[in-house]
Amino acid sequence: MEKGPWHYGADYVTVYFKGEPEKLAGLLPPAFVVDPSGMCLAYVCEIVSVAEGQADLAYSRPDRTLYQEAAVGVKCSRGEKSGVFYPVMWVTTEWSLLRGLVNGYQKRLADRISMTKLHPLNPGMEPLVPGAKFSGFCVKGPEKTLEVRVEVTQKSNAGSLPAFGPTFGMRRLPQTGPGQASVEEPVEILKSNSRTEDVWTGSGWVNTTLDVGDPREPHGAVYRGGFTISGSKVI
Amino acid sequence: MEKGPWHYGADYVTVYFKGEPEKLAGLLPPAFVVDPSGMCLAYVCEIVSVAEGQADLAYSRPDRTLYQEAAVGVKCSRGEKSGVFYPVMWVTTEWSLLRGLVNGYQKRLADRISMTKLHPLNPGMEPLVPGAKFSGFCVKGPEKTLEVRVEVTQKSNAGSLPAFGPTFGMRRLPQTGPGQASVEEPVEILKSNSRTEDVWTGSGWVNTTLDVGDPREPHGAVYRGGFTISGSKVI
Amino acid sequence: MEKGPWHYGADYVTVYFKGEPEKLAGLLPPAFVVDPSGMCLAYVCEIVSVAEGQADLAYSRPDRTLYQEAAVGVKCSRGEKSGVFYPVMWVTTEWSLLRGLVNGYQKRLADRISMTKLHPLNPGMEPLVPGAKFSGFCVKGPEKTLEVRVEVTQKSNAGSLPAFGPTFGMRRLPQTGPGQASVEEPVEILKSNSRTEDVWTGSGWVNTTLDVGDPREPHGAVYRGGFTISGSKVI
Amino acid sequence: MEKGPWHYGADYVTVYFKGEPEKLAGLLPPAFVVDPSGMCLAYVCEIVSVAEGQADLAYSRPDRTLYQEAAVGVKCSRGEKSGVFYPVMWVTTEWSLLRGLVNGYQKRLADRISMTKLHPLNPGMEPLVPGAKFSGFCVKGPEKTLEVRVEVTQKSNAGSLPAFGPTFGMRRLPQTGPGQASVEEPVEILKSNSRTEDVWTGSGWVNTTLDVGDPREPHGAVYRGGFTISGSKVI
């Protein structure tokens, strides 16, 4: 696995919603307290990622710079600090799985993640206009673990999207025998260089095998984002 | 399988080269005569495709509107008419495989096709500038069946790309027993609405398991294209 | 594609059931008449297959001799002759897909087919005894298209399994433009060398996205089979 | 991830060979000293695995009990103790990847692992007799990372196979930021209930992207094995 920092550029289909707080609590490790608002987000995205100084990998090994990701995040807090914890984050490649685990993400491998793509030169497709519809789904084993749908109504901006604060995580290495270390560290992801562009917002719909309760007040957005992750710090 | 016409929007990494005509002849059905120039192209691309009136499928079933394709084409003629025949065209989905076969493409299924993607918001990546490098490869079983590499030197335009003329194909349905029809029809693909944009050209490199001989005078391009295929006609 | 005859050895998890005849009729081409009994079968299996004289391929290209298959079959007749037609047969490899299509099977590609395997040396597993449970499922896109479950109660023999008679099919090559042939041939698969061994029978359960109506009187079996297909003849 | 112990039943195609000790040393962590003999093994196998008390998973989620594995092992020692360390072990499922990592295996995900299977009822296949040939390969990204080939000459027994002693490993959790634990523990896998049956031996051939030097004195075997892993202990 390449050392960080790691740089990311991503295209998202995201739904924001409120879950049932007592159910959401069951998705968090004891280190984190669910927010009373029940605020959540769920997204499917495609990500181009390279490690610092390794941009050339997109050329020499393109399979190691592109992956799909699907995740559900729950607004929560640790002490005074409010943020978001992702009980599961499905990805389509080994390197994003392992990189995420060492940083404290609860990553798991998807069998398949698929999402709407428009192409500006396709003669049978409309460009991105009000009314455009996007979706994404994640399949693992016999299950569709997450599906999101968004119908955009207007061009918008990053400031109009709900803010969740920093991303929390939990680094884990369980013991399996004598003499072994046991790691279970609540962390905050060290994120910088964040940008969000090409934002469109509208209605949303979400369904997941995670027990979030009945999703209320769903609304959606599609956008592009970029950021850098240098690691995570124990909190 | 949805009826056509079918609309396509695609992002290409393409290498143009000259193969050895006597070897290229071995890749063509007898209905087509290899061009003495030995002109060939090889590409890897990602395609967004929808059938006429079915643009909504990109939303309801995104997995049925996106695929990757890798192919090698050989300049050739049938009678007076000059064009290009693709001895094999690997794709990543069933529906592009079957749709292609009924139109006369020699489609086969890839295990994996991967290609360079840049993302404008990735803080660790350069934008598309002179010197940008692109590649793509196709894996099937234990083999890397095709790899292309391009380093772009300048922004260019569609007119600067080598022209191959119409696309030829061969529709086939072999007999496997008594009373069956046997189809082997040389065809020309019925293509319209062609557009090519965002063209960059530069140096190229290609390697394939197809026996094209030693590739001479390779040069490369990356570009986006759009077109419509309504079917094919017997020639 | 290798020429036939093709030889097969397979391990099955199969459920026999009765569907609703009026719904089953909707799954058959007009050339076939659904049997009033509504008799159906659904199975998931793993198949080792080699073409005549090509047994060495299991060594030189093992990926081209092993695949998984999932299918639903409907008892029906053509004229005086009774048999079984499979409205869809999902497979996991290109070569089984294409070989099936030219013989008249309605093959489609699965994303994943998974089924129970026991291993005699696994210290945590029971051997195959009464009460042993087997299942299999097929996933395509966002859907689980078929799932079968069997709990065996007794060792049995091939004669105890429901007989469906010969396998019917439909060879198709649709027209997509001027001058093209159009093939639509009802066929009977030419099958020989059939053997069925290691049969266990018991209870069964089935669920499929095919509209077979409510499955009645399900019962199940696991067994191994071998056979040869030399092609198909028009009927 | 299910807690252990974990039970395994596997079918192997294995090649034993001698690598170049100075190159093999480059494949081991400093905690282990390469054996002067240069003894190595490489295998491809299919594994049925269930956790203690979870045998039912083979029925309820068959996709979580079957996987393929490909690995290269190097004879080495830690202090007085001699054993085998696997610099890399490719697997086809997430759960075998993660379970292996917490136990200290250097697991990585394969894109595809394929191996010869014979089927006793396939009319076109010979049974397992002297002269029978087996192979297996592993593909990851654009590379075939391992290929093994075996031609058996005689029925044999477990005692005739080279012994490597216990399996060593290295549990790792690297730091990515402030306050984090850093784990790097040499371990010995806790293995019991080992059985090896249906052994055939013969000639062997191996090729791998790991730098083992020129493989000398290769010979091969196919066999079935069963064992239990309860975890690993720090050594």
Coordinates of N, CA and C in Angstrom, one line a residue, chain D residues 57-133:
Chain D
L57 N -23.8 -21.5 7.5 CA -23.5 -20.4 6.5 C -23.3 -21.0 5.1
A58 N -22.8 -22.2 5.0 CA -22.7 -22.8 3.7 C -24.0 -22.9 2.9
Y59 N -25.1 -22.9 3.7 CA -26.4 -23.0 3.2 C -27.1 -21.6 3.1
S60 N -27.0 -20.8 4.2 CA -27.6 -19.5 4.2 C -26.9 -18.4 3.3
R61 N -25.6 -18.5 3.3 CA -24.8 -17.6 2.5 C -23.6 -18.3 1.8
P62 N -23.9 -19.1 0.8 CA -22.8 -19.9 0.3 C -21.6 -19.1 -0.2
D63 N -21.9 -17.8 -0.6 CA -20.8 -17.0 -1.1 C -19.8 -16.6 0.0
R64 N -20.2 -16.9 1.2 CA -19.3 -16.6 2.3 C -18.6 -17.8 2.9
T65 N -18.6 -18.9 2.1 CA -17.9 -20.1 2.5 C -17.0 -20.7 1.5
L66 N -16.9 -20.1 0.3 CA -16.1 -20.7 -0.8 C -15.2 -19.6 -1.3
Y67 N -13.9 -19.9 -1.5 CA -13.1 -19.0 -2.2 C -11.9 -19.7 -2.8
Q68 N -11.2 -19.0 -3.6 CA -10.0 -19.5 -4.2 C -8.8 -18.8 -3.6
E69 N -7.6 -19.5 -3.6 CA -6.4 -18.9 -3.0 C -5.2 -19.3 -3.8
A70 N -4.3 -18.4 -3.9 CA -3.0 -18.7 -4.6 C -1.9 -18.1 -3.8
A71 N -0.8 -18.9 -3.6 CA 0.2 -18.4 -2.7 C 1.6 -18.9 -3.0
V72 N 2.6 -18.2 -2.5 CA 4.0 -18.7 -2.6 C 4.5 -18.6 -1.2
G73 N 5.1 -19.7 -0.8 CA 5.7 -19.8 0.6 C 7.2 -20.1 0.6
V74 N 7.9 -19.5 1.5 CA 9.4 -19.6 1.6 C 9.8 -20.2 2.9
K75 N 10.6 -21.3 2.9 CA 11.1 -21.9 4.1 C 12.0 -21.0 4.8
C76 N 11.8 -20.8 6.1 CA 12.6 -19.8 6.8 C 12.6 -20.2 8.3
S77 N 13.3 -19.4 9.1 CA 13.3 -19.7 10.5 C 13.2 -18.4 11.3
R78 N 12.7 -18.6 12.6 CA 12.8 -17.5 13.5 C 13.4 -18.1 14.8
G79 N 14.6 -17.6 15.1 CA 15.4 -18.2 16.2 C 15.6 -19.7 15.9
E80 N 15.3 -20.6 16.8 CA 15.5 -22.0 16.6 C 14.5 -22.6 15.7
K81 N 13.4 -21.9 15.6 CA 12.2 -22.6 15.0 C 12.2 -22.4 13.4
S82 N 12.0 -23.5 12.8 CA 11.9 -23.5 11.3 C 10.4 -23.6 10.9
G83 N 10.1 -22.9 9.8 CA 8.7 -22.9 9.3 C 8.6 -22.3 7.9
V84 N 7.4 -21.8 7.6 CA 7.2 -21.3 6.2 C 6.5 -19.9 6.4
F85 N 7.0 -18.9 5.6 CA 6.4 -17.6 5.5 C 5.9 -17.4 4.1
Y86 N 4.6 -16.9 4.0 CA 4.1 -16.6 2.7 C 4.1 -15.1 2.4
P87 N 5.1 -14.7 1.5 CA 5.2 -13.2 1.3 C 3.9 -12.6 0.7
V88 N 3.1 -13.5 0.0 CA 1.8 -13.0 -0.4 C 0.9 -14.2 -0.6
M89 N -0.4 -14.0 -0.4 CA -1.4 -15.0 -0.5 C -2.6 -14.3 -1.1
W90 N -2.9 -14.6 -2.4 CA -4.0 -13.9 -3.0 C -5.3 -14.7 -2.8
V91 N -6.4 -14.0 -2.5 CA -7.6 -14.7 -2.3 C -8.7 -14.0 -3.1
T92 N -9.9 -14.6 -3.2 CA -10.9 -14.1 -4.1 C -12.1 -13.5 -3.3
T93 N -12.1 -13.5 -2.0 CA -13.2 -12.9 -1.3 C -12.7 -11.9 -0.2
E94 N -13.5 -11.0 0.2 CA -13.2 -10.0 1.2 C -13.0 -10.7 2.6
W95 N -13.9 -11.6 2.9 CA -13.8 -12.2 4.3 C -12.6 -13.1 4.5
S96 N -12.1 -13.7 3.4 CA -10.8 -14.5 3.6 C -9.6 -13.5 3.6
L97 N -9.7 -12.4 2.9 CA -8.7 -11.3 3.0 C -8.6 -10.8 4.4
L98 N -9.7 -10.4 5.0 CA -9.7 -9.7 6.3 C -9.3 -10.7 7.4
R99 N -9.9 -11.9 7.3 CA -9.6 -12.9 8.4 C -8.1 -13.2 8.4
G100 N -7.6 -13.3 7.1 CA -6.2 -13.6 7.0 C -5.3 -12.5 7.6
L101 N -5.6 -11.3 7.3 CA -4.8 -10.1 7.8 C -4.7 -10.1 9.3
V102 N -5.9 -10.3 10.0 CA -5.8 -10.2 11.4 C -5.0 -11.3 12.0
N103 N -4.9 -12.4 11.3 CA -4.1 -13.6 11.8 C -2.6 -13.4 11.4
G104 N -2.3 -12.5 10.5 CA -0.9 -12.3 10.2 C -0.5 -12.8 8.8
Y105 N -1.4 -13.3 8.0 CA -1.1 -13.6 6.6 C -1.0 -12.3 5.8
Q106 N -0.1 -12.4 4.8 CA 0.0 -11.2 3.9 C -1.0 -11.3 2.7
K107 N -2.2 -11.3 3.1 CA -3.3 -11.6 2.0 C -3.5 -10.4 1.1
R108 N -3.7 -10.7 -0.1 CA -4.1 -9.6 -1.1 C -5.3 -10.2 -1.9
L109 N -6.0 -9.3 -2.6 CA -7.1 -9.7 -3.3 C -6.7 -10.1 -4.8
A110 N -7.2 -11.2 -5.3 CA -7.0 -11.5 -6.7 C -8.2 -11.0 -7.5
D111 N -7.9 -10.7 -8.7 CA -9.1 -10.5 -9.6 C -9.7 -11.8 -10.1
R112 N -8.8 -12.8 -10.2 CA -9.3 -14.1 -10.7 C -8.3 -15.2 -10.4
I113 N -8.8 -16.3 -9.8 CA -8.0 -17.5 -9.6 C -8.8 -18.6 -10.3
S114 N -8.1 -19.3 -11.1 CA -8.7 -20.4 -11.9 C -7.8 -21.7 -11.8
M115 N -8.5 -22.9 -11.7 CA -7.7 -24.1 -11.6 C -8.4 -25.3 -12.2
T116 N -7.7 -26.2 -12.6 CA -8.2 -27.4 -13.3 C -9.2 -28.2 -12.3
K117 N -10.3 -28.5 -12.9 CA -11.2 -29.4 -12.2 C -11.6 -30.5 -13.1
L118 N -11.5 -31.7 -12.6 CA -12.0 -32.9 -13.3 C -13.4 -33.2 -12.8
H119 N -14.3 -33.8 -13.6 CA -15.6 -34.2 -13.1 C -15.8 -35.6 -13.5
P120 N -16.1 -36.5 -12.5 CA -16.2 -37.9 -12.8 C -17.2 -38.3 -13.8
L121 N -18.3 -37.5 -14.0 CA -19.4 -37.9 -14.9 C -19.3 -37.2 -16.2
N122 N -18.3 -36.4 -16.4 CA -18.1 -35.8 -17.7 C -17.6 -36.8 -18.8
P123 N -18.5 -37.1 -19.8 CA -18.2 -38.2 -20.7 C -16.9 -37.9 -21.6
G124 N -16.4 -36.7 -21.6 CA -15.2 -36.4 -22.4 C -13.9 -36.3 -21.6
M125 N -14.0 -36.6 -20.3 CA -12.8 -36.5 -19.5 C -12.4 -37.8 -18.9
E126 N -11.1 -37.9 -18.8 CA -10.4 -39.1 -18.2 C -10.6 -38.9 -16.7
P127 N -10.6 -40.0 -15.9 CA -10.5 -39.9 -14.5 C -9.1 -39.6 -14.1
L128 N -8.9 -39.4 -12.8 CA -7.5 -39.1 -12.3 C -6.7 -40.3 -12.4
V129 N -5.8 -40.3 -13.4 CA -4.9 -41.5 -13.6 C -3.5 -40.9 -13.8
P130 N -2.4 -41.8 -13.8 CA -1.1 -41.3 -14.1 C -1.1 -40.6 -15.4
G131 N -0.5 -39.4 -15.5 CA -0.5 -38.6 -16.7 C -1.5 -37.5 -16.7
A132 N -2.4 -37.5 -15.7 CA -3.4 -36.4 -15.6 C -2.6 -35.1 -15.3
K133 N -3.1 -34.0 -15.9 CA -2.4 -32.8 -15.8 C -3.3 -31.7 -15.2

